[in-house]
C-alpha positions as a LaTeX table, in Angstrom:
\begin{tabular}{lrrr}
\hline
Residue & $x$ (\AA) & $y$ (\AA) & $z$ (\AA) \\
\hline
Met1 & $-26.59$ & $-3.94$ & $-3.28$ \\
Ala2 & $-22.83$ & $-3.30$ & $-3.40$ \\
Thr3 & $-20.70$ & $-5.30$ & $-1.02$ \\
Ala4 & $-17.69$ & $-3.92$ & 0.82 \\
Leu5 & $-15.44$ & $-6.01$ & $-1.44$ \\
Met6 & $-17.01$ & $-4.54$ & $-4.59$ \\
Ile7 & $-16.59$ & $-1.02$ & $-3.23$ \\
Ser8 & $-12.99$ & $-1.76$ & $-2.25$ \\
Glu9 & $-12.14$ & $-3.11$ & $-5.70$ \\
Thr10 & $-13.76$ & $-0.09$ & $-7.36$ \\
Leu11 & $-11.74$ & 2.26 & $-5.15$ \\
Asn12 & $-8.53$ & 0.39 & $-6.03$ \\
Val13 & $-9.20$ & 0.90 & $-9.73$ \\
Leu14 & $-10.04$ & 4.58 & $-9.28$ \\
Ile15 & $-7.00$ & 5.27 & $-7.12$ \\
Asn16 & $-4.63$ & 3.65 & $-9.59$ \\
Val17 & $-6.23$ & 5.49 & $-12.51$ \\
Phe18 & $-5.82$ & 8.85 & $-10.78$ \\
Leu19 & $-2.26$ & 8.14 & $-9.58$ \\
Ile20 & $-0.92$ & 8.71 & $-13.07$ \\
Tyr21 & $-2.12$ & 12.32 & $-12.87$ \\
Phe22 & $-0.44$ & 13.07 & $-9.52$ \\
Ser23 & 2.59 & 15.35 & $-9.55$ \\
His24 & 5.92 & 13.84 & $-8.55$ \\
Lys25 & 5.72 & 15.61 & $-5.19$ \\
Ala26 & 2.21 & 14.26 & $-4.57$ \\
Lys27 & 3.43 & 10.75 & $-5.37$ \\
Leu28 & 6.29 & 11.17 & $-2.87$ \\
Val29 & 3.81 & 12.23 & $-0.19$ \\
Lys30 & 1.59 & 9.22 & $-1.00$ \\
Leu31 & 4.57 & 6.84 & $-0.73$ \\
Gly32 & 5.75 & 8.42 & 2.52 \\
Asp33 & 2.25 & 8.21 & 3.97 \\
Lys34 & 1.94 & 4.53 & 3.02 \\
Leu35 & 5.37 & 3.80 & 4.53 \\
Tyr36 & 4.47 & 5.51 & 7.81 \\
Asn37 & 1.07 & 3.80 & 8.03 \\
Leu38 & 2.39 & 0.36 & 7.15 \\
Arg39 & 5.31 & 0.56 & 9.58 \\
Asp40 & 2.87 & 1.50 & 12.32 \\
Leu41 & 0.45 & $-1.27$ & 11.35 \\
Asn42 & 3.28 & $-3.80$ & 11.18 \\
Arg43 & 4.34 & $-2.81$ & 14.69 \\
Ala44 & 0.86 & $-3.10$ & 16.25 \\
Thr45 & $-2.63$ & $-3.87$ & 15.03 \\
Pro46 & $-4.93$ & $-0.93$ & 15.85 \\
Glu47 & $-7.60$ & $-1.38$ & 18.48 \\
Gly48 & $-10.75$ & $-2.68$ & 16.83 \\
Trp49 & $-8.90$ & $-4.18$ & 13.85 \\
Thr50 & $-8.58$ & $-7.90$ & 13.26 \\
Glu51 & $-5.39$ & $-9.42$ & 11.91 \\
Glu52 & $-7.37$ & $-10.18$ & 8.73 \\
Arg53 & $-8.23$ & $-6.51$ & 8.28 \\
Ala54 & $-4.58$ & $-5.54$ & 8.76 \\
Thr55 & $-3.54$ & $-8.10$ & 6.15 \\
Glu56 & $-6.18$ & $-6.82$ & 3.72 \\
Tyr57 & $-4.84$ & $-3.29$ & 4.23 \\
Phe58 & $-1.34$ & $-4.45$ & 3.33 \\
His59 & $-2.65$ & $-6.07$ & 0.14 \\
Trp60 & $-4.58$ & $-2.92$ & $-0.77$ \\
Ala61 & $-1.56$ & $-0.72$ & $-0.03$ \\
Tyr62 & 0.59 & $-2.92$ & $-2.28$ \\
Lys63 & $-1.77$ & $-2.21$ & $-5.19$ \\
Val64 & $-1.52$ & 1.52 & $-4.52$ \\
Val65 & 2.28 & 1.40 & $-4.30$ \\
Glu66 & 2.41 & $-0.58$ & $-7.55$ \\
Gly67 & 0.73 & 2.42 & $-9.20$ \\
Leu68 & 3.52 & 4.65 & $-7.90$ \\
Lys69 & 6.44 & 2.58 & $-9.21$ \\
Gly70 & 9.37 & 4.65 & $-10.38$ \\
Thr71 & 8.72 & 7.57 & $-8.05$ \\
Asn72 & 11.41 & 6.97 & $-5.43$ \\
Glu73 & 13.56 & 3.84 & $-5.33$ \\
Ala74 & 14.48 & 4.15 & $-1.64$ \\
Leu75 & 10.88 & 4.51 & $-0.44$ \\
Glu76 & 9.71 & 1.74 & $-2.75$ \\
Lys77 & 12.43 & $-0.58$ & $-1.42$ \\
Glu78 & 11.44 & 0.13 & 2.20 \\
Leu79 & 7.81 & $-0.56$ & 1.34 \\
Gly80 & 8.80 & $-3.73$ & $-0.51$ \\
Glu81 & 10.57 & $-5.01$ & 2.59 \\
Leu82 & 7.41 & $-4.46$ & 4.64 \\
Phe83 & 5.35 & $-6.31$ & 2.04 \\
Val84 & 7.78 & $-9.23$ & 2.25 \\
Gln85 & 7.58 & $-9.26$ & 6.06 \\
Arg86 & 3.78 & $-9.48$ & 5.87 \\
Gly87 & 3.83 & $-12.15$ & 3.15 \\
Val88 & 2.24 & $-9.95$ & 0.51 \\
Ile89 & 5.11 & $-10.58$ & $-1.90$ \\
Lys90 & 8.22 & $-12.74$ & $-2.03$ \\
Asn91 & 11.67 & $-11.23$ & $-1.51$ \\
Glu92 & 12.53 & $-11.37$ & $-5.20$ \\
Glu93 & 9.41 & $-9.34$ & $-6.03$ \\
Ile94 & 10.49 & $-6.26$ & $-4.06$ \\
Ile95 & 9.52 & $-3.13$ & $-5.94$ \\
Ser96 & 12.53 & $-1.38$ & $-7.41$ \\
\hline
\end{tabular}
C-alpha cells in the first residue's frame, strides 16, 4: 500500500517533469501562485495544519520552484527569501 510520502514524492517527480512543457506565461502564473500561498502560509499557519505540515509544504514548494528556475528573476528572488526565512535554504542559495 502506498504511503502519503511515496505519493508525495511521485507527485514531485511528475510536477517537475511536466513543468518543462509549461508555457512561459503558465510558469509565471505558477510562480505567482506559489509566492502568494507561501507568503500567506508564512504569515499564519492555516487552521487544522501543524507547523510540521507547513514546513513540509515549504520544502515541497521549493522543489517546484527549482523546476521553474529562469522564468522570472524577481519572483524567484522573493520566493528564495521566503525559503531562507523558513530555513529551507541558506541565504547564499537563493534562487536567481
